[in-house]
Tab-separated table of C-alpha atoms and ligand atoms in Angstrom:
chain	number	residue	atom	x	y	z
V	1	MET	CA	12.179	-8.713	4.186
V	2	SER	CA	9.473	-6.141	4.262
V	3	VAL	CA	8.909	-3.226	6.592
V	4	ASP	CA	5.277	-2.122	6.595
V	5	PRO	CA	3.222	0.616	8.238
V	6	TYR	CA	1.046	-1.924	10.119
V	7	MET	CA	4.167	-2.890	12.106
V	8	ARG	CA	4.022	0.562	13.697
V	9	GLY	CA	0.605	-0.361	15.107
V	10	ARG	CA	2.073	-3.559	16.543
V	11	MET	CA	4.495	-1.395	18.544
V	12	ASN	CA	1.574	0.011	20.580
V	13	ASP	CA	0.309	-2.101	23.464
V	14	ALA	CA	-3.281	-1.854	22.317
V	15	ALA	CA	-5.960	-4.250	21.115
V	16	SER	CA	-6.052	-4.359	17.328
V	17	TYR	CA	-6.656	-6.708	14.410
V	18	VAL	CA	-3.102	-7.977	14.887
V	19	ALA	CA	-1.477	-8.624	18.292
V	20	PRO	CA	1.212	-6.249	19.610
V	21	PHE	CA	4.877	-7.243	19.318
V	22	GLN	CA	6.196	-8.611	22.613
V	23	LEU	CA	9.157	-7.106	24.440
V	24	ASP	CA	12.346	-9.187	24.143
V	25	ALA	CA	10.784	-11.425	21.471
V	26	PRO	CA	11.896	-11.250	17.823
V	27	LEU	CA	9.799	-9.119	15.499
V	28	ALA	CA	8.062	-10.838	12.593
V	29	GLY	CA	6.858	-9.764	9.176
V	30	GLY	CA	6.714	-10.629	5.517
V	31	ALA	CA	9.852	-12.058	3.902
V	32	VAL	CA	10.962	-14.078	0.926
V	33	GLY	CA	13.872	-16.447	1.156
V	34	GLU	CA	15.655	-19.376	-0.347
V	35	VAL	CA	14.906	-22.795	1.124
V	36	LEU	CA	18.138	-24.288	2.489
V	37	ILE	CA	16.765	-27.460	4.087
V	38	SER	CA	13.264	-28.894	3.831
V	39	ARG	CA	11.405	-31.785	5.395
V	40	ALA	CA	8.134	-30.752	3.742
V	41	PRO	CA	6.899	-32.588	0.661
V	42	GLY	CA	6.580	-30.191	-2.269
V	43	ILE	CA	9.067	-27.672	-0.901
V	44	GLU	CA	12.583	-28.247	-2.175
V	45	PRO	CA	15.941	-26.685	-1.303
V	46	GLY	CA	16.713	-23.923	-3.788
V	47	GLN	CA	13.078	-22.868	-4.118
V	48	THR	CA	11.966	-19.428	-2.993
V	49	VAL	CA	9.223	-19.132	-0.399
V	50	LEU	CA	7.128	-16.266	0.907
V	51	HIS	CA	6.653	-16.466	4.685
V	52	GLY	CA	5.971	-14.418	7.798
V	53	LEU	CA	9.263	-14.698	9.697
V	54	GLY	CA	11.142	-11.623	8.593
V	55	TRP	CA	13.407	-9.550	10.873
V	56	ARG	CA	15.997	-12.383	10.866
V	57	GLU	CA	18.444	-13.884	8.392
V	58	HIS	CA	17.476	-17.526	8.858
V	59	ALA	CA	14.160	-18.951	9.977
V	60	VAL	CA	12.598	-22.326	10.679
V	61	VAL	CA	9.305	-21.935	8.866
V	62	ASP	CA	6.297	-24.195	9.186
V	63	ALA	CA	5.401	-25.465	5.719
V	64	SER	CA	1.762	-24.520	6.242
V	65	SER	CA	2.733	-20.855	6.521
V	66	ALA	CA	5.150	-20.824	3.564
V	67	ARG	CA	4.180	-20.388	-0.058
V	68	VAL	CA	6.493	-21.265	-2.944
V	69	VAL	CA	6.774	-18.341	-5.350
V	70	ASP	CA	7.901	-18.456	-8.945
V	71	THR	CA	10.965	-16.264	-9.424
V	72	SER	CA	11.706	-17.330	-12.999
V	73	THR	CA	10.311	-14.052	-14.372
V	74	THR	CA	9.961	-11.942	-11.240
V	75	ALA	CA	12.349	-10.562	-8.632
V	76	PRO	CA	11.810	-12.247	-5.232
V	77	SER	CA	11.180	-8.849	-3.595
V	78	TRP	CA	8.226	-8.152	-5.914
V	79	HIS	CA	6.332	-10.785	-3.922
V	80	LEU	CA	6.525	-8.377	-0.976
V	81	GLY	CA	5.408	-5.426	-3.095
V	82	VAL	CA	3.721	-5.096	-6.427
V	83	LEU	CA	2.846	-8.809	-6.700
V	84	GLY	CA	2.305	-9.310	-2.986
V	85	MET	CA	0.333	-7.896	-0.072
V	86	PRO	CA	0.589	-4.195	-1.052
V	87	GLY	CA	-0.320	-4.951	-4.671
V	88	LEU	CA	-3.335	-7.013	-3.654
V	89	THR	CA	-4.345	-4.224	-1.264
V	90	ALA	CA	-4.357	-1.721	-4.136
V	91	TYR	CA	-6.312	-4.087	-6.394
V	92	ALA	CA	-8.884	-5.106	-3.765
V	93	GLY	CA	-9.323	-1.486	-2.686
V	94	LEU	CA	-10.112	-0.289	-6.190
V	95	VAL	CA	-12.026	-3.270	-7.550
V	96	GLY	CA	-13.727	-4.710	-4.485
V	97	VAL	CA	-14.054	-1.861	-1.987
V	98	ALA	CA	-14.466	1.233	-4.144
V	99	GLY	CA	-16.144	-0.568	-7.050
V	100	LEU	CA	-14.124	1.412	-9.588
V	101	SER	CA	-16.093	1.869	-12.756
V	102	GLU	CA	-15.495	3.213	-16.239
V	103	ASP	CA	-14.638	6.935	-16.394
V	104	ASP	CA	-14.269	7.422	-12.635
V	105	VAL	CA	-11.922	10.192	-11.524
V	106	VAL	CA	-9.651	8.703	-8.854
V	107	PHE	CA	-7.555	10.373	-6.156
V	108	VAL	CA	-4.808	8.363	-4.408
V	109	SER	CA	-2.909	9.599	-1.341
V	110	GLY	CA	0.445	8.194	-0.296
V	111	ALA	CA	0.702	7.777	-4.042
V	112	ALA	CA	4.465	7.222	-4.283
V	113	GLY	CA	4.453	4.397	-1.722
V	114	ALA	CA	4.029	0.641	-2.099
V	115	VAL	CA	0.224	0.518	-2.151
V	116	GLY	CA	-0.347	3.993	-3.604
V	117	SER	CA	2.005	3.622	-6.559
V	118	VAL	CA	0.251	0.403	-7.560
V	119	ALA	CA	-3.242	1.873	-7.012
V	120	GLY	CA	-2.373	4.879	-9.165
V	121	GLN	CA	-1.009	2.744	-11.992
V	122	LEU	CA	-3.892	0.268	-11.783
V	123	ALA	CA	-6.695	2.820	-11.865
V	124	PRO	CA	-6.438	3.710	-15.583
V	125	LEU	CA	-6.014	0.034	-16.480
V	126	LEU	CA	-9.313	-0.596	-14.695
V	127	GLY	CA	-11.118	2.183	-16.553
V	128	ALA	CA	-10.491	5.395	-14.607
V	129	SER	CA	-10.570	8.495	-16.796
V	130	ARG	CA	-8.198	10.531	-14.643
V	131	VAL	CA	-5.884	9.779	-11.707
V	132	ILE	CA	-4.539	12.305	-9.234
V	133	GLY	CA	-1.870	11.526	-6.660
V	134	SER	CA	-0.452	13.243	-3.597
V	135	ALA	CA	2.928	12.636	-1.977
V	136	GLY	CA	5.396	14.341	0.313
V	137	SER	CA	8.063	15.854	-1.954
V	138	GLU	CA	8.644	17.449	-5.340
V	139	ALA	CA	10.822	14.492	-6.373
V	140	LYS	CA	7.941	12.122	-5.634
V	141	VAL	CA	5.513	14.352	-7.538
V	142	ALA	CA	7.814	14.177	-10.591
V	143	HIS	CA	7.979	10.419	-10.141
V	144	LEU	CA	4.169	10.150	-10.093
V	145	ARG	CA	3.981	11.961	-13.420
V	146	GLU	CA	6.490	9.455	-14.849
V	147	LEU	CA	4.278	6.640	-13.583
V	148	GLY	CA	1.381	8.067	-15.594
V	149	PHE	CA	-0.617	10.012	-13.006
V	150	ASP	CA	-2.558	12.762	-14.807
V	151	ALA	CA	-1.921	15.215	-11.986
V	152	ALA	CA	0.112	15.136	-8.798
V	153	PHE	CA	0.931	17.479	-5.934
V	154	SER	CA	2.967	17.621	-2.745
V	155	TYR	CA	0.792	17.891	0.355
V	156	ARG	CA	3.605	19.921	1.919
V	157	ASP	CA	3.209	22.769	-0.590
V	158	ALA	CA	-0.312	24.027	0.183
V	159	PRO	CA	-3.549	22.770	1.795
V	160	VAL	CA	-4.613	19.435	0.303
V	161	ALA	CA	-8.181	20.664	-0.280
V	162	ASP	CA	-6.970	23.588	-2.431
V	163	GLN	CA	-4.546	21.476	-4.459
V	164	LEU	CA	-7.092	18.723	-4.997
V	165	ARG	CA	-9.718	21.202	-6.167
V	166	GLN	CA	-7.191	22.602	-8.634
V	167	ALA	CA	-6.244	19.131	-9.920
V	168	ALA	CA	-9.881	17.973	-10.206
V	169	PRO	CA	-12.062	21.068	-10.662
V	170	ASP	CA	-15.120	18.914	-11.464
V	171	GLY	CA	-14.588	16.642	-8.474
V	172	ILE	CA	-13.608	13.021	-7.930
V	173	ASP	CA	-15.532	9.731	-7.813
V	174	VAL	CA	-13.142	7.485	-5.886
V	175	TYR	CA	-10.650	8.256	-3.150
V	176	PHE	CA	-8.060	5.601	-2.223
V	177	ASP	CA	-7.081	6.729	1.273
V	178	ASN	CA	-3.668	5.763	2.622
V	179	VAL	CA	-3.247	8.815	4.815
V	180	GLY	CA	-6.429	9.947	6.645
V	181	GLY	CA	-6.475	13.333	8.405
V	182	ASP	CA	-6.649	16.412	6.198
V	183	HIS	CA	-6.396	14.244	3.058
V	184	LEU	CA	-9.643	12.486	3.952
V	185	GLU	CA	-11.433	15.735	4.710
V	186	ALA	CA	-10.219	17.231	1.427
V	187	ALA	CA	-11.339	14.173	-0.540
V	188	ILE	CA	-14.803	14.196	1.032
V	189	GLY	CA	-15.065	17.840	-0.004
V	190	SER	CA	-14.241	16.933	-3.620
V	191	LEU	CA	-16.301	13.743	-3.979
V	192	ARG	CA	-19.204	13.873	-6.416
V	193	LEU	CA	-22.633	12.280	-6.067
V	194	GLY	CA	-22.269	8.561	-5.277
V	195	GLY	CA	-18.536	8.894	-4.526
V	196	ARG	CA	-16.715	6.067	-2.745
V	197	VAL	CA	-13.732	6.005	-0.415
V	198	ALA	CA	-11.607	2.886	0.054
V	199	VAL	CA	-10.281	3.546	3.560
V	200	CYS	CA	-7.011	1.638	3.422
V	201	GLY	CA	-4.772	3.422	5.920
V	202	ALA	CA	-4.397	6.543	8.022
V	203	ILE	CA	-0.631	6.900	8.238
V	204	SER	CA	-0.755	10.600	9.133
V	205	GLY	CA	-1.953	9.514	12.587
V	206	TYR	CA	0.198	6.425	13.254
V	207	ASN	CA	2.725	8.294	15.418
V	208	ALA	CA	0.130	10.527	17.083
V	209	THR	CA	0.086	10.387	20.869
V	210	GLU	CA	-3.413	11.903	21.130
V	211	PRO	CA	-6.503	11.034	19.059
V	212	THR	CA	-6.465	13.100	15.856
V	213	PRO	CA	-9.530	15.132	14.813
V	214	GLY	CA	-11.849	13.509	12.286
V	215	PRO	CA	-13.085	15.104	9.067
V	216	ARG	CA	-15.271	18.157	9.803
V	217	ASN	CA	-17.419	17.710	6.711
V	218	LEU	CA	-19.045	14.307	7.246
V	219	GLY	CA	-22.428	15.967	6.697
V	220	LEU	CA	-21.635	15.889	2.967
V	221	LEU	CA	-22.006	12.094	3.015
V	222	ILE	CA	-25.759	12.477	3.198
V	223	GLY	CA	-26.671	14.740	0.308
V	224	ARG	CA	-23.959	13.334	-1.954
V	225	ARG	CA	-24.743	9.707	-0.972
V	226	LEU	CA	-21.071	9.003	-0.280
V	227	THR	CA	-19.684	5.685	0.976
V	228	LEU	CA	-16.610	5.391	3.194
V	229	ARG	CA	-15.589	1.757	3.595
V	230	GLY	CA	-12.639	0.449	5.589
V	231	PHE	CA	-11.021	-2.825	4.595
V	232	LEU	CA	-8.233	-5.266	5.396
V	233	VAL	CA	-6.425	-7.015	2.572
V	234	GLY	CA	-6.738	-10.334	4.436
V	235	ASP	CA	-10.471	-10.326	3.734
V	236	TRP	CA	-9.827	-10.231	-0.032
V	237	GLU	CA	-7.812	-13.445	-0.485
V	238	HIS	CA	-10.450	-14.656	-2.951
V	239	LEU	CA	-9.174	-12.023	-5.409
V	240	ARG	CA	-5.547	-13.177	-5.152
V	241	GLN	CA	-5.543	-15.591	-8.094
V	242	GLU	CA	-7.208	-13.119	-10.457
V	243	PHE	CA	-4.943	-10.329	-9.155
V	244	GLU	CA	-1.711	-12.306	-9.600
V	245	THR	CA	-2.603	-13.356	-13.142
V	246	ARG	CA	-3.584	-9.856	-14.241
V	247	MET	CA	-0.671	-8.187	-12.442
V	248	ALA	CA	1.901	-10.572	-13.972
V	249	GLY	CA	0.549	-9.596	-17.402
V	250	TRP	CA	0.649	-5.861	-16.652
V	251	ILE	CA	4.230	-6.089	-15.375
V	252	ALA	CA	5.278	-8.143	-18.406
V	253	ASP	CA	3.779	-5.700	-20.915
V	254	GLY	CA	5.204	-2.684	-19.102
V	255	SER	CA	1.847	-1.275	-17.925
V	256	ILE	CA	2.917	-1.452	-14.277
V	257	ARG	CA	6.316	-0.555	-12.901
V	258	ALA	CA	7.565	-2.377	-9.820
V	259	ASP	CA	9.162	0.436	-7.813
V	260	GLU	CA	11.154	-0.277	-4.707
V	261	THR	CA	13.680	1.277	-2.347
V	262	VAL	CA	16.222	-1.237	-1.051
V	263	VAL	CA	18.199	-0.929	2.186
V	264	HIS	CA	20.952	-3.476	2.814
V	265	GLY	CA	21.541	-5.572	5.937
V	266	LEU	CA	19.427	-6.706	8.878
V	267	GLY	CA	21.169	-4.090	11.042
V	268	GLN	CA	19.582	-1.420	8.826
V	269	ALA	CA	16.044	-2.785	9.272
V	270	PRO	CA	15.082	-0.368	12.091
V	271	THR	CA	16.402	2.532	9.994
V	272	ALA	CA	14.369	1.271	7.037
V	273	MET	CA	11.225	1.035	9.164
V	274	ILE	CA	11.642	4.531	10.607
V	275	GLY	CA	12.642	5.867	7.183
V	276	MET	CA	9.539	4.360	5.558
V	277	LEU	CA	7.302	6.088	8.106
V	278	ALA	CA	9.167	9.342	7.376
V	279	GLY	CA	8.729	9.008	3.605
V	280	GLU	CA	12.252	7.974	2.596
V	281	ASN	CA	10.929	5.232	0.296
V	282	THR	CA	9.638	5.465	-3.232
V	283	GLY	CA	7.657	2.322	-3.971
V	284	LYS	CA	8.027	-0.639	-1.630
V	285	MET	CA	10.597	-0.370	1.177
V	286	ILE	CA	12.646	-3.583	1.163
V	287	VAL	CA	15.488	-4.769	3.387
V	288	ALA	CA	17.897	-7.057	1.524
V	289	LEU	CA	19.323	-9.560	3.992
V	290	ASP	CA	22.257	-10.766	1.931
C	301	LIG	P1	4.238	3.302	1.878
C	301	LIG	O1	3.230	4.227	1.296
C	301	LIG	O2	5.170	2.588	0.989
C	301	LIG	O3	5.117	4.060	2.965
C	301	LIG	C1	4.557	4.950	3.859
C	301	LIG	C2	4.469	6.351	3.229
C	301	LIG	O4	3.554	7.140	3.983
C	301	LIG	C3	5.768	7.134	3.295
C	301	LIG	O5	6.606	6.836	2.211
C	301	LIG	C4	5.282	8.580	3.298
C	301	LIG	O6	5.326	9.101	1.966
C	301	LIG	C5	3.825	8.486	3.729
C	301	LIG	N1	3.572	9.281	4.943
C	301	LIG	C6	4.176	9.179	6.145
C	301	LIG	N2	3.671	10.099	7.004
C	301	LIG	C7	2.727	10.790	6.307
C	301	LIG	C8	1.867	11.882	6.624
C	301	LIG	N3	1.858	12.445	7.849
C	301	LIG	N4	1.033	12.354	5.660
C	301	LIG	C9	1.031	11.802	4.430
C	301	LIG	N5	1.830	10.767	4.059
C	301	LIG	C10	2.665	10.273	4.999
C	301	LIG	O7	3.456	2.245	2.785
C	301	LIG	P2	2.417	1.166	2.256
C	301	LIG	O8	2.874	-0.156	2.719
C	301	LIG	O9	2.157	1.399	0.826
C	301	LIG	O10	1.105	1.549	3.074
C	301	LIG	C11	0.335	2.692	2.690
C	301	LIG	C12	-0.915	2.758	3.564
C	301	LIG	O11	-1.713	1.604	3.333
C	301	LIG	C13	-0.634	2.791	5.055
C	301	LIG	O12	-1.569	3.642	5.678
C	301	LIG	C14	-0.881	1.367	5.483
C	301	LIG	O13	-1.219	1.261	6.842
C	301	LIG	C15	-2.011	0.980	4.566
C	301	LIG	N6	-2.174	-0.455	4.283
C	301	LIG	C16	-3.388	-0.990	4.558
C	301	LIG	C17	-3.639	-2.304	4.242
C	301	LIG	C18	-5.024	-2.856	4.511
C	301	LIG	O14	-5.200	-4.072	4.438
C	301	LIG	N7	-5.984	-2.018	4.793
C	301	LIG	C19	-2.628	-3.113	3.690
C	301	LIG	C20	-1.378	-2.516	3.416
C	301	LIG	C21	-1.168	-1.181	3.716
C	301	LIG	P3	5.376	10.699	1.664
C	301	LIG	O15	6.809	11.012	1.358
C	301	LIG	O16	4.472	10.838	0.508
C	301	LIG	O17	4.906	11.413	2.911
C-alpha cells in the first residue's frame, strides 16, 4: 500500500478536493494486491489489481474501482509509484501543466521523493537542457546526482534562493513545485521571461497550524510574464495511456530508475506515513503488507 502526502490533508477536518478521513473508520488509499476470490467477469484469482482500499491486509473491492495491472515485467509496487499516480503527476506536470519545451532549464523541489525523482529523470528525456533538484539531506543530494540531475543541493544547507542562483546562474524556465514556501519564492526569483511553474504540492506547509506567508516577489510575474498553474493529477487521466507506454519503455531501457523505500507490515504504516512527511523516504514510500 501507498502512503501519500495528500493523506495528511485528509487528517484535517476541512473542506478540500478530497473528503476528510472519519474518526473510527478505516483509512483508505492506493494499494495493489492479489485477487483471492472474484465474482467479477474479467478479474481472475491470481491477478494483481490496483485499488483504493489500502490501510488493510484484505479488502472487498468493487470491480468498478479495481484495475488489473500487468506484473509480468514490473514490480506490483511500481504501480503505486513510478508507473502509477506519482509518475503520472510528474509527467502531466511537465508536459501538460508547464508545457516543457526543448532546452528549458528545469528546477524540481522535493526531488528525491516519489513525484520529484520521476520529474527530474523525465525532464531531460522530454528535452530539458539542464535539471536542478533540491532535497533535504546530503545523502539525497548524492542520490540526485546518480539519477542524472545536473546540479543538486540540500535546502537545509543555505537559503534556497542563494543555492538556486548558484546552480542556475542564467535562471530557470520551469519550476516543478512540490514544496511551496521559500522554494516557491526562490524559484520565482530565478524564473526567466515566460517561465512556468507547475504547482503540484506545498508540503512545507502541510503540518503548519497557522497560514504560512506567501511568496513576497509575486510582482515579478508581471514583467517576466510568468505563469503559476496548480493542478491535480486526476484531471490528467487522458494522458495515462501515453504516459504508461512511454514510461514502460524508459524503465525497460534504463532511462528511468524506479526508486522506492519499503517498510514492512501494516503495523508500521503510521510510522511510514509520518516518516514520509519527515523525509525518511527516497523515492516512493511503500508499505509491504506481506
Ligand atoms: P515524497 O516527495 O515522496 O515524500 C515527501 C517528501 O517531502 C519527503 O521525503 C521530504 O523530503 C519532503 N519534505 C517534507 N517536509 C518538507 C519541507 N518542509 N520542505 C521541503 N521538503 C519537505 O511525496 P510525493 O508523493 O512525491 O509528493 C510530493 C509532492 O507532490 C507533495 O507536495 C504532494 O502533496 C504533491 N502531489 C501532488 C499531486 C497533484 O495531483 N497535484 C499528486 C501527487 C503528489 P526531503 O528529505 O527532501 O525533505
